[in-house]
Amino acid sequence: MKDKKDLFIGSLLGGAIGDALGYTIEFMTLNEIKSKFGRNGITDLEIDRTAKKALISDDTQMTLFTADGIIWAYLRCSERGIGSYAGSGTYQSYLRWYYTQTGRMPTDSDEFWLELQPHEEKAGILNYKELFSQRAPGNSCLTALESGRMGTIDEPINNSKGCGGVMRVAPVGLFLNREPEYSFRVAAEIAAITHGHPTGYLAAGALATIIAELVNGKDIIESTISAMNILKKYKDYEETLYAIEQSIKLAESNENAEQAIKKLGEGWVAEEALAVALYCALKNTDIKKALIMSVNHDGDSDSTGAICGNILGATYGISALPKEWIENIELKDLLIIMSTKLYDLSEHAFN
Ligand SMILES: [Mg+2]
């Protein structure tokens, strides 16, 4: 039996490493990547000269705000007995994220959310200056939050199915791992705060369930099948299901990885990002090889890398991640603090 805490930390650190590996080449085609880094593409973290760390991007920043948000919501709701993970903490934490990126709060939003809240100890998440750096934040996220209205599944905020909903929900699967079906629902609601297209939030639901099942000891295929079964209960599930099925089919085939990834898409949209990440996780048992494969393509490298890292970290744990990559990752300490908090609270809450 794997150590659960190890899987929690592994999932967030793995996601951050995949994100950082891909961030350097986010907007490059595979040909451009190869002409800069050689025919194997990028194979190591790029260390930023000023920070002396490998920089994470908006994917990891928002994942940390999701973790902050669900801890916040859990404690508020358990105190008051009402509320939801999306509306009673995560939305507020995303307003904080909006503030870090723009220097102001959205129209009609309460500045009170920027203050240290009861769920935070001495140093809250806003004490980390790295979270205030702009690392190519997603437009759907910024625009949706700017409106001052919280998107929901019933009242979509837009028709976006960008990957900004799915790339940030791993903490939901971790925290609610004992209830894979509920984790699907909560992650979909949290993604729907900013992404109103069904595929935009259903892919997020699927990822959360995969993460939850992995933490419970299922393998990647079993976890994915569980997610697919839950997915089918939702309206407009077809596009997400098709992408996941293609991913499994290609991983089981002898198709060359470069070609297979091309067929799955570039990952700018939610179902493609999940499919590419899943394909690379299924194709490799070595995390390093999987992450390298997951970022070297024409598309949204940091998001496919982040999701692949979330999945593999939850499968094999922190000990399977390359040590030098862990040491070099920006915000390593905060990632460990937040995943440990999620673990402690989740064990306490649901045991
Ligand atoms: Mg990014």
XYZ file of C-alpha atoms and ligand atoms in Angstrom:
352
model
C 0.000 0.000 0.000
C 1.436 3.344 -1.054
C 1.680 6.190 1.417
C -1.240 8.478 0.644
C 0.475 11.646 1.802
C 3.320 10.852 -0.581
C 0.812 10.724 -3.442
C -0.786 14.064 -2.483
C 2.579 15.827 -2.465
C 3.690 13.946 -5.584
C 0.617 15.048 -7.505
C 1.097 18.767 -6.864
C 4.887 18.699 -7.284
C 4.603 16.519 -10.384
C 2.105 18.957 -11.864
C 4.396 21.903 -11.133
C 7.375 20.137 -12.726
C 5.422 19.286 -15.893
C 4.146 22.855 -15.984
C 7.654 24.335 -15.649
C 9.108 21.965 -18.242
C 6.420 22.998 -20.719
C 6.263 26.700 -19.868
C 9.579 27.386 -21.646
C 8.121 26.051 -24.908
C 4.408 26.829 -24.460
C 4.094 28.832 -27.653
C 6.595 26.910 -29.816
C 5.855 24.350 -32.516
C 7.595 20.972 -32.321
C 9.927 22.024 -35.145
C 10.883 25.192 -33.294
C 11.445 23.192 -30.093
C 13.690 20.722 -31.917
C 15.721 23.383 -33.645
C 16.361 25.062 -30.302
C 16.849 22.025 -28.020
C 17.929 19.239 -30.389
C 16.044 16.348 -31.921
C 14.781 14.986 -28.584
C 13.218 18.328 -27.793
C 13.398 19.842 -24.319
C 14.596 17.214 -21.813
C 15.484 19.254 -18.734
C 14.116 22.126 -16.675
C 15.313 25.568 -17.726
C 16.560 27.525 -14.740
C 15.606 31.192 -14.680
C 18.681 33.358 -14.096
C 17.053 35.778 -11.691
C 14.884 33.373 -9.696
C 17.479 30.567 -9.906
C 14.546 28.189 -10.159
C 12.491 26.622 -12.926
C 9.483 28.919 -13.276
C 5.987 27.554 -12.902
C 3.127 29.098 -14.904
C -0.513 30.051 -14.379
C -1.470 26.359 -14.274
C 0.381 25.790 -11.000
C -0.534 29.212 -9.652
C -4.229 28.457 -10.171
C -3.844 24.924 -8.792
C -2.528 26.491 -5.590
C -5.508 28.848 -5.464
C -7.820 25.857 -5.962
C -6.163 24.144 -3.002
C -6.517 27.336 -0.959
C -10.151 27.625 -2.063
C -11.293 24.142 -1.134
C -9.606 24.284 2.254
C -11.263 27.663 2.810
C -14.665 26.337 1.683
C -14.431 23.158 3.712
C -13.694 25.035 6.922
C -16.321 27.734 6.310
C -19.013 25.213 5.414
C -18.269 22.843 8.254
C -18.564 25.803 10.589
C -21.821 27.137 9.135
C -23.305 23.923 7.775
C -24.137 25.512 4.408
C -22.383 26.414 1.185
C -20.440 24.721 -1.592
C -16.801 24.143 -2.461
C -17.168 26.311 -5.552
C -19.109 29.207 -4.048
C -17.888 29.364 -0.468
C -14.135 29.536 -0.920
C -12.845 28.575 -4.368
C -14.540 31.460 -6.181
C -13.177 33.817 -3.527
C -9.712 32.349 -3.916
C -9.917 32.816 -7.689
C -10.753 36.477 -7.050
C -7.504 36.554 -5.114
C -5.762 35.044 -8.145
C -7.360 37.728 -10.336
C -5.949 40.346 -7.984
C -2.432 38.865 -8.217
C -2.569 39.144 -12.008
C -4.150 42.585 -12.387
C -3.457 44.466 -9.158
C -7.154 45.055 -8.563
C -10.331 43.228 -7.627
C -13.059 42.605 -10.235
C -16.076 44.917 -10.377
C -18.233 44.707 -7.239
C -15.963 42.162 -5.562
C -15.198 42.382 -1.882
C -11.648 43.427 -0.977
C -12.172 41.572 2.282
C -11.211 38.319 0.490
C -7.664 39.621 0.228
C -7.248 39.729 3.991
C -5.843 36.845 5.999
C -8.755 34.440 6.561
C -9.396 31.980 9.403
C -8.275 29.002 7.281
C -4.832 30.531 6.887
C -2.128 30.447 9.476
C 0.415 33.223 9.912
C 1.320 33.345 6.243
C -1.499 33.114 3.741
C -1.109 32.277 0.074
C -0.947 35.965 -0.875
C 2.358 36.272 0.982
C 4.141 34.463 -1.846
C 5.354 37.051 -4.341
C 5.885 34.395 -7.036
C 2.109 34.116 -7.326
C 1.957 37.756 -8.421
C 4.111 37.162 -11.511
C 2.245 37.017 -14.784
C 2.927 33.698 -16.434
C 0.662 33.805 -19.470
C -2.637 33.769 -17.543
C -5.602 32.394 -19.510
C -8.022 34.848 -21.075
C -11.177 32.911 -20.199
C -10.186 32.904 -16.546
C -9.407 36.618 -16.467
C -12.499 37.676 -18.417
C -14.905 35.436 -16.504
C -13.656 36.679 -13.128
C -13.583 40.290 -14.344
C -17.367 40.106 -14.833
C -17.895 39.941 -11.071
C -20.293 37.024 -11.571
C -19.542 33.423 -10.651
C -20.158 30.964 -13.503
C -22.064 27.768 -12.734
C -23.094 24.676 -14.692
C -26.709 25.894 -14.774
C -25.805 29.483 -15.611
C -22.684 29.297 -17.793
C -20.453 32.355 -17.702
C -19.335 31.883 -21.347
C -18.937 29.117 -23.918
C -15.250 28.470 -23.299
C -13.763 24.993 -23.269
C -10.180 26.159 -22.911
C -7.978 23.941 -20.763
C -7.922 26.524 -17.935
C -10.657 24.642 -16.083
C -9.087 21.190 -16.147
C -5.451 22.182 -15.526
C -6.192 23.482 -12.019
C -8.443 20.862 -10.354
C -6.067 18.139 -9.140
C -6.498 19.346 -5.502
C -10.218 18.480 -5.722
C -9.490 14.842 -6.573
C -6.918 14.668 -3.802
C -9.077 16.246 -1.119
C -12.260 14.315 -1.990
C -10.493 11.053 -2.859
C -12.854 8.979 -0.753
C -15.766 10.096 -2.928
C -14.699 9.839 -6.580
C -18.181 10.615 -7.903
C -18.590 13.670 -5.701
C -15.081 14.857 -6.624
C -16.210 14.815 -10.287
C -19.184 17.055 -9.497
C -17.183 19.491 -7.355
C -14.351 19.800 -9.898
C -16.876 20.408 -12.696
C -18.541 23.139 -10.631
C -15.178 24.710 -9.869
C -14.138 24.670 -13.530
C -17.528 26.127 -14.498
C -16.687 29.256 -12.463
C -14.687 30.352 -15.517
C -15.481 27.816 -18.278
C -19.085 27.456 -19.402
C -18.826 24.908 -22.228
C -19.724 21.385 -20.993
C -16.413 19.958 -22.231
C -14.582 22.720 -20.366
C -15.936 21.548 -17.020
C -16.566 17.831 -17.690
C -12.910 17.245 -18.563
C -12.117 18.802 -15.172
C -14.555 16.443 -13.473
C -12.916 13.497 -15.204
C -9.430 14.534 -14.094
C -10.526 14.923 -10.471
C -12.018 11.425 -10.447
C -8.885 9.953 -12.030
C -6.754 11.605 -9.326
C -9.122 10.448 -6.560
C -9.064 6.829 -7.751
C -5.276 6.840 -8.162
C -4.826 8.017 -4.593
C -7.058 5.124 -3.550
C -4.663 2.668 -5.166
C -6.278 1.983 -8.538
C -4.032 1.998 -11.598
C -4.317 4.614 -14.332
C -6.580 2.543 -16.593
C -8.937 1.536 -13.762
C -9.103 5.137 -12.588
C -9.843 6.379 -16.090
C -12.616 3.818 -16.578
C -14.185 4.943 -13.321
C -14.061 8.558 -14.551
C -15.615 7.582 -17.891
C -18.501 5.805 -16.170
C -19.279 8.874 -14.069
C -18.822 11.194 -17.054
C -21.556 9.379 -18.982
C -24.123 10.427 -16.375
C -23.699 14.082 -17.391
C -25.357 15.922 -20.253
C -23.136 16.627 -23.282
C -20.469 14.151 -22.225
C -19.712 12.812 -25.733
C -16.809 15.042 -26.760
C -14.886 14.459 -23.532
C -15.550 10.720 -23.614
C -14.381 10.431 -27.210
C -11.105 12.217 -26.403
C -10.420 9.895 -23.442
C -11.250 6.795 -25.494
C -8.900 7.906 -28.277
C -6.181 8.468 -25.730
C -6.468 4.907 -24.375
C -6.713 3.410 -27.849
C -3.592 5.188 -29.068
C -1.660 4.321 -25.898
C -2.435 0.646 -26.511
C -1.401 0.863 -30.170
C 2.082 0.867 -31.689
C 1.563 4.295 -33.165
C 4.608 6.518 -32.887
C 4.167 8.962 -29.968
C 4.658 12.114 -32.026
C 1.941 11.036 -34.452
C -0.373 9.849 -31.688
C -0.186 13.186 -29.886
C -0.882 15.003 -33.160
C -4.061 12.960 -33.513
C -5.181 13.831 -29.972
C -4.799 17.550 -30.619
C -2.780 20.459 -29.282
C -4.250 20.710 -25.829
C -5.474 24.319 -25.932
C -8.956 22.960 -25.244
C -9.893 20.905 -22.208
C -10.559 17.463 -23.686
C -7.376 17.556 -25.763
C -5.212 18.624 -22.833
C -6.583 15.760 -20.758
C -6.199 13.284 -23.637
C -2.579 14.198 -24.400
C -1.618 14.097 -20.699
C -3.362 10.785 -20.178
C -1.775 9.257 -23.280
C 1.727 10.150 -22.040
C 0.946 8.850 -18.536
C -0.303 5.544 -19.978
C 2.583 5.188 -22.402
C 5.421 5.496 -19.857
C 6.072 4.132 -16.386
C 9.066 6.438 -16.005
C 7.846 9.879 -14.887
C 10.724 11.750 -16.480
C 10.105 10.158 -19.886
C 6.367 10.758 -19.600
C 6.757 14.434 -18.748
C 9.258 14.992 -21.543
C 6.844 13.344 -23.981
C 3.926 15.370 -22.643
C 5.450 18.772 -23.424
C 7.262 18.212 -26.727
C 4.555 18.963 -29.284
C 2.999 21.843 -31.220
C 0.437 22.757 -28.578
C -0.127 23.965 -25.016
C 2.926 22.298 -23.492
C 2.689 23.602 -19.930
C -0.921 22.505 -19.436
C -0.423 19.018 -20.894
C 2.746 18.739 -18.794
C 0.966 19.942 -15.653
C -1.918 17.475 -16.018
C 0.412 14.590 -16.857
C 2.483 15.428 -13.764
C -0.634 15.585 -11.576
C -1.653 12.104 -12.770
C 1.758 10.462 -12.457
C 2.538 12.097 -9.127
C -0.725 10.704 -7.760
C 0.194 7.291 -9.205
C 3.786 6.868 -8.056
C 4.308 9.529 -5.397
C 7.046 12.021 -4.658
C 9.813 9.395 -4.490
C 9.399 8.671 -8.222
C 9.997 12.309 -9.204
C 13.560 13.223 -10.219
C 15.207 14.744 -7.124
C 17.027 17.501 -8.984
C 13.741 18.560 -10.579
C 12.037 18.768 -7.200
C 14.903 20.853 -5.828
C 14.795 23.252 -8.761
C 11.082 23.912 -8.887
C 9.778 27.358 -7.982
C 7.419 27.444 -4.956
C 8.436 23.919 -3.918
C 7.869 24.768 -0.250
C 4.387 26.188 -0.810
C 3.424 23.184 -2.955
C 4.484 20.858 -0.129
C 2.716 22.995 2.498
C -0.550 23.055 0.524
C -0.572 19.371 -0.400
C 0.227 18.421 3.193
C -2.606 20.672 4.408
C -4.982 19.036 1.937
C -3.898 15.622 3.135
C -4.154 16.376 6.867
C -7.536 18.014 6.539
C -8.894 15.360 4.183
C -7.844 12.537 6.527
C -9.314 14.391 9.484
C -12.529 15.313 7.695
C -13.437 12.025 6.068
C -12.075 9.381 8.420
Mg 0.278 28.041 -18.303
